[in-house]
Coordinates of C-alpha atoms and ligand atoms in Angstrom, one line a residue:
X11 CA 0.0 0.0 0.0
X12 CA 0.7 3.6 -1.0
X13 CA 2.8 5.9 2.1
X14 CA 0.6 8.9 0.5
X15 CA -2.5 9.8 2.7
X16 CA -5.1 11.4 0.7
X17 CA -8.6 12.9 1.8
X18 CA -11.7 11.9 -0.3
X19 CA -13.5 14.3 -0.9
X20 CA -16.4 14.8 -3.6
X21 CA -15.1 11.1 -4.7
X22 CA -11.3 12.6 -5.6
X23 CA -8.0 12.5 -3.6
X24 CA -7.5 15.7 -2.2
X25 CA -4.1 16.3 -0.2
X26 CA -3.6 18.9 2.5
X27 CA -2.3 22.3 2.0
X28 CA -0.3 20.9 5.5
X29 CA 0.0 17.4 7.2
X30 CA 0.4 16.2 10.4
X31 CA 2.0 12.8 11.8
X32 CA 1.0 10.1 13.1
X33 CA 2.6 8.0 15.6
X34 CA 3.6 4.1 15.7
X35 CA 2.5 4.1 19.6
X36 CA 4.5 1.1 20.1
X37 CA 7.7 3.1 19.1
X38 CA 6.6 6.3 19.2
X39 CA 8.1 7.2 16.0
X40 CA 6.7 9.1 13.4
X41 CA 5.9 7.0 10.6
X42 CA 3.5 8.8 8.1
X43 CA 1.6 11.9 7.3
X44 CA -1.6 12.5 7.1
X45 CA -3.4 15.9 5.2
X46 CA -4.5 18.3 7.9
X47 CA -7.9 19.7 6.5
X48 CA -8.3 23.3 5.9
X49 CA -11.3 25.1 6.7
X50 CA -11.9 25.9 2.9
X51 CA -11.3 21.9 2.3
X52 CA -14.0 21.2 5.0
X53 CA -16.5 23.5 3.1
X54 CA -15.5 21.8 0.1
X55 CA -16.3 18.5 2.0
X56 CA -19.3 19.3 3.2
X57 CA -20.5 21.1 -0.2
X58 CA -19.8 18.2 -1.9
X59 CA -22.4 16.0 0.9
X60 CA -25.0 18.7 0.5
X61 CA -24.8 18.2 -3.6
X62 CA -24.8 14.4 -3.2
X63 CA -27.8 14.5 -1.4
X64 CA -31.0 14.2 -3.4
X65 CA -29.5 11.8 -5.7
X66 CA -28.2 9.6 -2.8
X67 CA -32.0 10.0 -1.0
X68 CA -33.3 9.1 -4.4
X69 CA -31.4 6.1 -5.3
X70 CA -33.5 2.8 -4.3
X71 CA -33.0 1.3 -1.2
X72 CA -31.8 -1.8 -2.6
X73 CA -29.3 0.2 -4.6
X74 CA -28.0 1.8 -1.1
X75 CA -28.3 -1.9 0.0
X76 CA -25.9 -3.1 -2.4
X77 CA -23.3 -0.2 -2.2
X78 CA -22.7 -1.6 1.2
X79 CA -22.2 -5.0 0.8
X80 CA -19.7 -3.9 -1.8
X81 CA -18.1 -1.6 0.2
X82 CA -17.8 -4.5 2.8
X83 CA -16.3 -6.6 0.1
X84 CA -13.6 -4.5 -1.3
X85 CA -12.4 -4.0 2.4
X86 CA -12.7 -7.9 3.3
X87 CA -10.2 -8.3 0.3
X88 CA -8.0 -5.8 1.4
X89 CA -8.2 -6.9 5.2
X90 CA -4.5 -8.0 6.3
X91 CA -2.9 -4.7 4.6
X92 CA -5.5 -2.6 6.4
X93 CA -5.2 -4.3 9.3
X94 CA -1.2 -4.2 9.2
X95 CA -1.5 -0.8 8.8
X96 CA -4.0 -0.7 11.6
X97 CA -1.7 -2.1 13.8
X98 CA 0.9 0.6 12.9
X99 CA -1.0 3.4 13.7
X100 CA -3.1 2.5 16.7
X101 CA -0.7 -0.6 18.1
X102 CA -3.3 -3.3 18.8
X103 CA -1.8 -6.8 17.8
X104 CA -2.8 -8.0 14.6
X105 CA -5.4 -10.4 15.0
X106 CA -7.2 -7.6 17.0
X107 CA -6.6 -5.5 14.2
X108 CA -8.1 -7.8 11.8
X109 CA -11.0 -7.9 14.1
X110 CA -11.7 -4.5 13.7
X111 CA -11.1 -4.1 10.2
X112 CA -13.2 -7.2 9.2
X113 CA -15.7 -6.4 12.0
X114 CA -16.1 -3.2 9.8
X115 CA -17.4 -5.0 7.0
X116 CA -19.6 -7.2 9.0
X117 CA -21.3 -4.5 10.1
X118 CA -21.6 -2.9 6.6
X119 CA -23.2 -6.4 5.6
X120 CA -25.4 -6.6 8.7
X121 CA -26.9 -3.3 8.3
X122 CA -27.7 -3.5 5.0
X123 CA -30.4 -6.3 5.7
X124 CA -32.3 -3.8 8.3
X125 CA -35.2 -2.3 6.9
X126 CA -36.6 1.0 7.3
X127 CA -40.3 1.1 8.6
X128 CA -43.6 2.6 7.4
X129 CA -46.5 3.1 10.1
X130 CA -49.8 3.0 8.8
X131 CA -51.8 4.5 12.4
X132 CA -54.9 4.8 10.7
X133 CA -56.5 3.4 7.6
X134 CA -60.1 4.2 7.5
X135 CA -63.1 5.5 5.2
X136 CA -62.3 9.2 6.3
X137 CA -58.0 9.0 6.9
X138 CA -55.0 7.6 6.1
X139 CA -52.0 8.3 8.1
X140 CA -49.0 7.4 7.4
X141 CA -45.3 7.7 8.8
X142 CA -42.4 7.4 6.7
X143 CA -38.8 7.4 7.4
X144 CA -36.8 9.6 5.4
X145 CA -33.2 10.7 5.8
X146 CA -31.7 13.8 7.8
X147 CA -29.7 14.7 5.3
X148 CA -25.8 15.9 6.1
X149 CA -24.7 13.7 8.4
X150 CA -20.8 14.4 10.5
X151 CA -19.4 11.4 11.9
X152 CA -16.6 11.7 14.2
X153 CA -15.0 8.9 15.2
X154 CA -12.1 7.9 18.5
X155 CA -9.1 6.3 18.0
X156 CA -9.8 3.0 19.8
X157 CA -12.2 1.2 17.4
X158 CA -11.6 3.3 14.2
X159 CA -12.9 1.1 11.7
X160 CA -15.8 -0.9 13.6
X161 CA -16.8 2.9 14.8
X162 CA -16.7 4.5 12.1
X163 CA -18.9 1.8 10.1
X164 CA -21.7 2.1 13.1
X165 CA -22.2 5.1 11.5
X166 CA -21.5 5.3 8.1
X167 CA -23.4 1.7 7.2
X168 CA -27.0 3.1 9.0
X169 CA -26.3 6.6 7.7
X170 CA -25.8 5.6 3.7
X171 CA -28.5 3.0 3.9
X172 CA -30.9 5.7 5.3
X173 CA -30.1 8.0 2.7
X174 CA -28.0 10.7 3.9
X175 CA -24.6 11.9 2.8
X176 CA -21.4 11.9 5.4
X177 CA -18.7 13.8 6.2
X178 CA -16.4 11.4 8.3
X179 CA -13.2 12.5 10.6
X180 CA -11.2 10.3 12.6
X181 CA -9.4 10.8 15.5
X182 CA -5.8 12.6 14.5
X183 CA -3.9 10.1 15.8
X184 CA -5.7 6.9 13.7
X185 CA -6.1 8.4 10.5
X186 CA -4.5 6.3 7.9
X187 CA -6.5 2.9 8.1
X188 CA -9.8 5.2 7.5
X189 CA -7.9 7.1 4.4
X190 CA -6.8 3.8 2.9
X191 CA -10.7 2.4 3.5
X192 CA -11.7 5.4 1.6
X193 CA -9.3 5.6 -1.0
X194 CA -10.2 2.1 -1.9
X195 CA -13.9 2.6 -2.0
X196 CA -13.6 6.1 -4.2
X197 CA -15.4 4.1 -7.1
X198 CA -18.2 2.2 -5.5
X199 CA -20.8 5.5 -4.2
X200 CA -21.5 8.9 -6.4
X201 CA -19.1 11.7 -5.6
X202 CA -19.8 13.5 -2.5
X203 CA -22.0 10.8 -0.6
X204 CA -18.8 9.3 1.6
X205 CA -16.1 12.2 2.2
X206 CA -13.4 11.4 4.5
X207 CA -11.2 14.1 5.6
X208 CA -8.1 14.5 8.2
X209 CA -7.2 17.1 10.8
X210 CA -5.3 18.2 14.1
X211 CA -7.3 19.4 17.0
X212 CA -8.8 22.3 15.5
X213 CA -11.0 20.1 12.8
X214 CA -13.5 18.4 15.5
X215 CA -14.7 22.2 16.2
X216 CA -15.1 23.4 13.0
X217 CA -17.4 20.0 11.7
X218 CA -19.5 20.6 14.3
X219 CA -20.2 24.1 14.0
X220 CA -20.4 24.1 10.5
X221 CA -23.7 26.0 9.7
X222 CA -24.3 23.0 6.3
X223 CA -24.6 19.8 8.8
X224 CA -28.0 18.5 9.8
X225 CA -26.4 16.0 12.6
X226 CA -23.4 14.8 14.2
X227 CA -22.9 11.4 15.4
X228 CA -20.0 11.0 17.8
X229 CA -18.3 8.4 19.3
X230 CA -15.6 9.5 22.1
X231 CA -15.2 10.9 26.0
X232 CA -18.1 12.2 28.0
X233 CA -16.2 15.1 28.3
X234 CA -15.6 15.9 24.6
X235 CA -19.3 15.1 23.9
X236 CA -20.4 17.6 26.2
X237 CA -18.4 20.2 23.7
X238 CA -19.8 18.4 20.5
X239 CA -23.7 18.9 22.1
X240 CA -23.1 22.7 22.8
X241 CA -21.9 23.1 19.3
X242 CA -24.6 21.0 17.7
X243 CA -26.9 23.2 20.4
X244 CA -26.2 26.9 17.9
X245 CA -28.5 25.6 15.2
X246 CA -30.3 22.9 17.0
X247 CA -28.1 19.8 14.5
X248 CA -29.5 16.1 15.6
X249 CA -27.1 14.5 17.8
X250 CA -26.1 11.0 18.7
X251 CA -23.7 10.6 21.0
X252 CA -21.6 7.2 22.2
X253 CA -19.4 8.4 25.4
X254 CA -17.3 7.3 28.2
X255 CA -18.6 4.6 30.8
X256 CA -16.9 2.6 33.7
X257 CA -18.3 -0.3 33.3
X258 CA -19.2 -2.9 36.7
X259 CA -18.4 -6.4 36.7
X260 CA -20.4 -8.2 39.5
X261 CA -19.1 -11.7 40.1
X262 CA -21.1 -14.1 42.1
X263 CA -20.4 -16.4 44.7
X264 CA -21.5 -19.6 42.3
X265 CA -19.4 -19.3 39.6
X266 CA -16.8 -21.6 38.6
X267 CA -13.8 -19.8 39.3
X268 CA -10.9 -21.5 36.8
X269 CA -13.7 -20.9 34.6
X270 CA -14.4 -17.7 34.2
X271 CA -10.8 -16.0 35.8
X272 CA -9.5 -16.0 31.8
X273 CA -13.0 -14.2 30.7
X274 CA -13.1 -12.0 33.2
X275 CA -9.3 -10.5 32.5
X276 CA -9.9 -10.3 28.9
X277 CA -12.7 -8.0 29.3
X278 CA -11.3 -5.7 31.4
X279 CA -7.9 -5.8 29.2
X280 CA -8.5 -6.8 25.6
X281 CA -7.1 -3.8 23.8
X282 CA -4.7 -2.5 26.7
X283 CA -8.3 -1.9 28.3
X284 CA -9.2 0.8 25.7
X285 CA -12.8 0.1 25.0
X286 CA -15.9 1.7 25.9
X287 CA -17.3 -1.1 27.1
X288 CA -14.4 -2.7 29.1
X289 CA -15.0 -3.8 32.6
X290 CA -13.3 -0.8 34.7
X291 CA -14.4 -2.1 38.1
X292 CA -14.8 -5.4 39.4
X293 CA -16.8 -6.3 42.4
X294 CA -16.6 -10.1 43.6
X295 CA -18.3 -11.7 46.2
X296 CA -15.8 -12.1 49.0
X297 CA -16.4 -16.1 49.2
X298 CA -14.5 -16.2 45.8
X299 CA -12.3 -13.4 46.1
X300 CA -9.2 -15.1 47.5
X301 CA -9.1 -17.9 44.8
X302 CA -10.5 -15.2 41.9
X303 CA -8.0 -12.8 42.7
X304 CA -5.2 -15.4 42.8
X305 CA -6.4 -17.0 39.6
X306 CA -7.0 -13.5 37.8
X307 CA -3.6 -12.4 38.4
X308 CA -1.6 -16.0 37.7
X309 CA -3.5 -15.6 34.0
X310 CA -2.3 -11.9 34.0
X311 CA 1.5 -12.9 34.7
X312 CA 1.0 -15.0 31.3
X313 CA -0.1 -12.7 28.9
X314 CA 2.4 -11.2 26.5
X315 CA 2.4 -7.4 25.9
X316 CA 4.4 -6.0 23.1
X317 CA 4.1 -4.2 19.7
X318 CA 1.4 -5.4 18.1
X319 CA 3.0 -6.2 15.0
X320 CA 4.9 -8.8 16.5
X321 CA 3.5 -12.5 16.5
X322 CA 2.0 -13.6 20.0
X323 CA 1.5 -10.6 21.0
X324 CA -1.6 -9.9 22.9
X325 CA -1.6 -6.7 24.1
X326 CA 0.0 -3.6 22.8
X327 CA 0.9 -0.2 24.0
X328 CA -1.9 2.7 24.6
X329 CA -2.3 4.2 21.6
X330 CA -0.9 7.9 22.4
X331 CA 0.6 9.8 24.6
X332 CA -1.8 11.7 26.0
X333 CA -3.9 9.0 27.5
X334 CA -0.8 7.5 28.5
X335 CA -0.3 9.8 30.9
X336 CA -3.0 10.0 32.2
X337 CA -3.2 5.7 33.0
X338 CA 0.5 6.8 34.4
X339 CA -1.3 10.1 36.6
X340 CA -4.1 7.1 37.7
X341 CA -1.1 4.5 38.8
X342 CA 0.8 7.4 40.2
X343 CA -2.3 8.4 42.7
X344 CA -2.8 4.9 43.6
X345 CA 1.0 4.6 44.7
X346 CA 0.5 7.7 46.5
X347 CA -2.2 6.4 48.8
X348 CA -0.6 3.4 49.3
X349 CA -3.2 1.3 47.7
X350 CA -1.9 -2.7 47.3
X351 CA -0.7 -3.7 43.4
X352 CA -1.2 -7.1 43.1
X353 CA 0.9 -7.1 39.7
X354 CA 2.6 -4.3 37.5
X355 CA 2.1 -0.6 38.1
X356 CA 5.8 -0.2 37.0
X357 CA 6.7 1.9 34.3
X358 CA 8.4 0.4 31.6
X359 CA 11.9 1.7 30.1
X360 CA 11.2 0.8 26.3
X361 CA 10.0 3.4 23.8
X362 CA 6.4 3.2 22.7
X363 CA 3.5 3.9 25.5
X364 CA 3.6 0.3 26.9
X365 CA 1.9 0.4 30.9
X366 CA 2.1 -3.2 32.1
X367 CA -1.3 -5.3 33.3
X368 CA -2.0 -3.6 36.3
X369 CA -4.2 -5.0 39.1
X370 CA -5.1 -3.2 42.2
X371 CA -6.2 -5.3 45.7
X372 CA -9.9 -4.0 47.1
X373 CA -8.6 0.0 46.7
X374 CA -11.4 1.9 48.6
X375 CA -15.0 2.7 46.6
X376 CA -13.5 6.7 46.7
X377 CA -10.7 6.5 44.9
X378 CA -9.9 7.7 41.6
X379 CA -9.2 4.2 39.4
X380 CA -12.7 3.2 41.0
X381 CA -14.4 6.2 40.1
X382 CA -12.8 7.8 36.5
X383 CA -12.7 5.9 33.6
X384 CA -9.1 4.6 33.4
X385 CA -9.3 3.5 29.4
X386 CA -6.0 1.5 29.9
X387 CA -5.0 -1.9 31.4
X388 CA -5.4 -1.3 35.2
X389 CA -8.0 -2.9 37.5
X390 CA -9.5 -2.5 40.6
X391 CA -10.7 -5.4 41.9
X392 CA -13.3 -5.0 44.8
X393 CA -14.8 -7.2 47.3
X394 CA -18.6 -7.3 48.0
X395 CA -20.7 -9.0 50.7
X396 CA -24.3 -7.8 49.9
X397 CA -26.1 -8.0 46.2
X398 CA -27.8 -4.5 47.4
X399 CA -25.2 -3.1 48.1
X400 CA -23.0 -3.8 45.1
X401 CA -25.6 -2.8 43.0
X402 CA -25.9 0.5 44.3
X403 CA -22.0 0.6 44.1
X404 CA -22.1 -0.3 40.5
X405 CA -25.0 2.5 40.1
X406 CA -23.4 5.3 42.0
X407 CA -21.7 7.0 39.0
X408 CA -22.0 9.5 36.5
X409 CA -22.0 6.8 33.4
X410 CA -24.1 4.2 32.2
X411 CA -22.4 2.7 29.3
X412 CA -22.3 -1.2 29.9
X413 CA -22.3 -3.6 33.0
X414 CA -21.9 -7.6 33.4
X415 CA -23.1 -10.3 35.6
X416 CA -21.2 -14.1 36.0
X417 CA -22.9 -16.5 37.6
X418 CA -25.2 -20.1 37.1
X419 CA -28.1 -18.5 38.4
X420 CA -29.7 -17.1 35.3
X421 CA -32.9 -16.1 36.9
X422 CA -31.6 -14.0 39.7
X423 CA -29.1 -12.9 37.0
X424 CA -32.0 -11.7 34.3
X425 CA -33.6 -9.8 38.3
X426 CA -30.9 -7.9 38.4
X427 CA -29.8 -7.1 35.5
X428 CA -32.7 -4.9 35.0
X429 CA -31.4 -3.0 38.3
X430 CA -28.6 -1.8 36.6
X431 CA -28.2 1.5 35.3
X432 CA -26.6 0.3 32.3
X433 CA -27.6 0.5 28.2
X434 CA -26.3 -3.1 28.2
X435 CA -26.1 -5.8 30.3
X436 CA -24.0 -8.7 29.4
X437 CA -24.6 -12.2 31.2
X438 CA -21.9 -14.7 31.4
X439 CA -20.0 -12.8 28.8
X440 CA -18.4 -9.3 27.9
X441 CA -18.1 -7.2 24.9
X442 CA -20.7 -8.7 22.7
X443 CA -22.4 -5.9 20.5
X444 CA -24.8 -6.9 17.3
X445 CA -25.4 -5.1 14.2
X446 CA -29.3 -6.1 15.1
X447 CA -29.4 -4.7 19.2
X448 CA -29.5 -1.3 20.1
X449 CA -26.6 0.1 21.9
X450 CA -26.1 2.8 23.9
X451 CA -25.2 4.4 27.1
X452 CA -27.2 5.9 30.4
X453 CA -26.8 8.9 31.8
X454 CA -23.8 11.0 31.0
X455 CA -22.8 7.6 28.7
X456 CA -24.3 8.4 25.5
X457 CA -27.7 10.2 24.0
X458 CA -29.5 8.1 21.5
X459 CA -28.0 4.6 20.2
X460 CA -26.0 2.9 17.3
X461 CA -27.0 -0.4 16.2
X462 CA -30.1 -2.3 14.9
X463 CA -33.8 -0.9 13.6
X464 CA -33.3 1.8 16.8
X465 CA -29.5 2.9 15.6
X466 CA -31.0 3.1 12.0
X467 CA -33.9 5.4 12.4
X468 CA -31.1 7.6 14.5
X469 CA -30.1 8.9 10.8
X470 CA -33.8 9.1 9.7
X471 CA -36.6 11.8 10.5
X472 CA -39.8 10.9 10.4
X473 CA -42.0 12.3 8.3
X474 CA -46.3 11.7 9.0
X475 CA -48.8 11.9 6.0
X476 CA -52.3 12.6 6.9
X477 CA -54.8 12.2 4.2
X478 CA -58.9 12.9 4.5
X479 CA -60.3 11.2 1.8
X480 CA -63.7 12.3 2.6
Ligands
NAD527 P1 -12.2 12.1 22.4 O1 -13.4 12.6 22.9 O2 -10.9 12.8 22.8 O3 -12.1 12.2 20.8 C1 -13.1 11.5 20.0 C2 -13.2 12.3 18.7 O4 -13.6 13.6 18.9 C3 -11.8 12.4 17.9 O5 -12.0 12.2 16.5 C4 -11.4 13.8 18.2 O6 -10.6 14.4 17.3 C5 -12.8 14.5 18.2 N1 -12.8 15.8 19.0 C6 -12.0 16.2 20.0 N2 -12.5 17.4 20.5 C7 -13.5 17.7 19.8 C8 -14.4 18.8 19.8 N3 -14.3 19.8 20.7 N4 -15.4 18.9 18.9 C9 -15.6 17.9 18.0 N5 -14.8 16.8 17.9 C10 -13.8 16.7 18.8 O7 -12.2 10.6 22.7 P2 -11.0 9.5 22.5 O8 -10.0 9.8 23.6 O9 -10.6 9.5 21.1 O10 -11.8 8.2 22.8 C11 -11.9 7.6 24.1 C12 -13.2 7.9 24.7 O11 -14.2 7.5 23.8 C13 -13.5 7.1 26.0 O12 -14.1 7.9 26.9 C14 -14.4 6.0 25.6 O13 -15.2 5.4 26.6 C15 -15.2 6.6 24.5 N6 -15.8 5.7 23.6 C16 -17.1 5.5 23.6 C17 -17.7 4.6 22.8 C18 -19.2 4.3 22.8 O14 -19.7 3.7 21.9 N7 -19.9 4.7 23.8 C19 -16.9 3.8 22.0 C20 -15.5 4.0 22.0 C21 -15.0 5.0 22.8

């Protein structure tokens, strides 16, 4: 594959008047450049949506159908280069890279078989009324750097298939993969319907204050969303957004322990614990915490962490520096207050933004790695006497992103699970997300959701026809 980054914009390769340059996190060297959008290329972007428009909301359904199942195809093919490249840029190891690349086009392929209602609320001799669902119209879609593929397609597959034309950014620090994707897909949709561009800091402000976009969908911190809603707020532009959570893991006193001590680890720590949805506090009943603990952090000890582009590896550094130092401020404060590490919480001497699996004994409910999203691969682990009173511990924060519940008692597991405060609930496993469920996040975790008939009609407006025929 090409080193030359270009943006796409009205269907051509347009390169920045400037670039920027993105990182290999597991070196921290400098490895590429990527075009750092102007605002006159973002209005050319943007343009180029609004002209797309009518012809994209007037092409067939099945037409829109098909345009993703071929854009799903031609990114299958390319899947190992992307996903090297993946790796490069945001440092997960390759199979996880792989994951999210070909995850992408799963989702492109799922989507396409949603379908996009029509309510008929009254048929009779006088009236018919009917609801359609049409599209928004210029859609923004601003994507993190954890998931950059899989993201970005939870909103371009729903928002295409509904009809509406995109302007997509992703996160300055993992732009390449989502360049390439849309470099490689210039031929398949009209000019202007899909236009990917690239920018530093300043870009995120400017897309969502641009007066020409009818919505923004954003997937990042709770914090930046907050920003992204007063923006949107000026001219009253639709938002969805997908933020921060800190998600609970409640572990009962039945469960096998060998079992589940592999599961458990992996979803607080696949992807260096960089995922929305990871498990960020883990509460287990104290019968099992002794052997749990012990079993948790014997697994821990055998997992290898290294660049990702190395074979074996299974987890790699965090992706940049900033949020680097902040899981290094987080271990710092739990040194400080003399909470007990059960493994790593050293800092590591090679380059790249490596932290090592970190696992903190029962630190008090108040502290900061309890209470703050850490988005990195440290742990709290938490011992609980009283089902009550852990669910209120697991409700007593400002997110409500995801939670999970491990036991054989899948009755008193379904009972609780609707006590949590949480836009998903997993039982007995972690993670799992489907093209076909909604997904999204209570309280300050999200507005609106991604993902099945819900996540679809998230990019539509609905339009009601009242006839008298009288
Ligand atoms: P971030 O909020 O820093 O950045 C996300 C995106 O927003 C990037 O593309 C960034 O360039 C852009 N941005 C930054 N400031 C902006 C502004 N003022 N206006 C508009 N855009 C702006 O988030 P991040 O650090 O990239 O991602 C990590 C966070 O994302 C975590 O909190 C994580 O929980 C959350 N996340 C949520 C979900 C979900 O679906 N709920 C999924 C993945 C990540």
């Amino acid at each position: 594959m090409s080193q030359t980054y270009t943006m796409t914009i009205n269907g051509k390769a347009v390169s920045g008047a400037e670039t920027f340059g993105v990182e290999n996190p597991a070196t921290g060297e400098v490895f590429a450049q990527a075009p750092n959008c102007t605002e006159a290329q973002l209005d050319e972007a943007v343009a180029a949506a609004r002209a797309a428009l009518p012809g994209w909301k007037a092409t067939p359904i099945e037409k829109r159908r098909q345009a993703l199942q071929a854009i799903a195809g031609v990114i299958a093919q390319n899947g190992e280069e992307l996903a090297r490249l993946l790796t490069r840029e945001q440092g997960k190891p390759h199979p996880d890279a792989m994951g999210d690349v070909l995850g992408g086009a799963h989702w492109l392929v799922e989507t396409a078989k949603l379908d996009i209602p029509e309510h008929v609320s009254e048929d009779s001799p006088e009236r018919l009324a009917v609801t359609r669902y049409g599209p928004i119209g210029v859609v923004a879609a601003i994507v993190p750097w954890n998931f950059p593929i899989i993201l970005m397609m939870f909103k371009v597959a729903p928002a295409l298939l509904a009809g509406n034309t995109l302007v997509v950014k992703p996160a300055p620090t993992t732009p390449l993969t989502t360049l390439k994707i849309a470099e490689l897909i210039r031929d398949i949709l009209p000019p202007g319907v899909l236009n990917v561009i690239s920018g530093a800091d300043r870009l995120g402000p400017w897309l969502t204050a641009h007066k020409d976009i009818d919505k923004v969908s954003f997937t990042g911190s709770t914090e930046t969303g907050k920003k992204v809603m007063a923006s949107a707020a000026k001219d009253l532009k639709k938002v969805t957004l997908e933020l921060g959570g800190n998600d609970a893991a409640i572990v009962m006193p039945d469960v096998d322990v060998k079992a589940v001590a592999e599961q458990l680890f992996w979803a607080a720590f696949r992807n260096a614990g960089q995922i929305c949805i990871a498990t960020k506090r883990m509460y287990i009943h104290k019968d099992v915490y002794e052997p749990l603990k012990a079993a948790i952090v014997d697994y821990a000890a055998s997992v290898k962490v290294g660049d990702g582009a190395e074979q074996g590896t299974q987890i790699g550094p965090i992706q940049n520096k900033a949020q680097y130092e902040r899981v290094l401020e987080l271990i710092q404060d739990a040194k400080d207050k003399g909470y007990k590490f059960l493994i790593g919480g050293n800092s590591s001497n090679v380059p790249g933004y490596f932290v090592p699996v970190t696992i903190l004994d029962n630190p008090p409910e108040d502290a900061r790695i309890v209470q703050e999203e850490q988005f990195g691969p440290v742990l709290p682990l938490m011992s609980f006497d009283n089902i009550d009173e852990v669910v209120g511990r697991a409700n007593a924060s400002i997110y409500g992103l995801g939670a999970s519940i491990w036991t054989k008692d899948l009755d008193r597991a379904q009972a609780l699970a609707v006590q949590l405060q949480a836009g998903t609930v997993w039982i007995n496993e972690s993670q799992h997300l489907s093209p076909h469920a909604a997904f999204g996040g209570h309280k300050q975790s999200g507005v609106g959701v991604e993902g099945g008939q819900d996540g679809l009609l998230e990019f539509c407006q609905a339009q009601t026809v009242f006839m008298r025929r009288t």
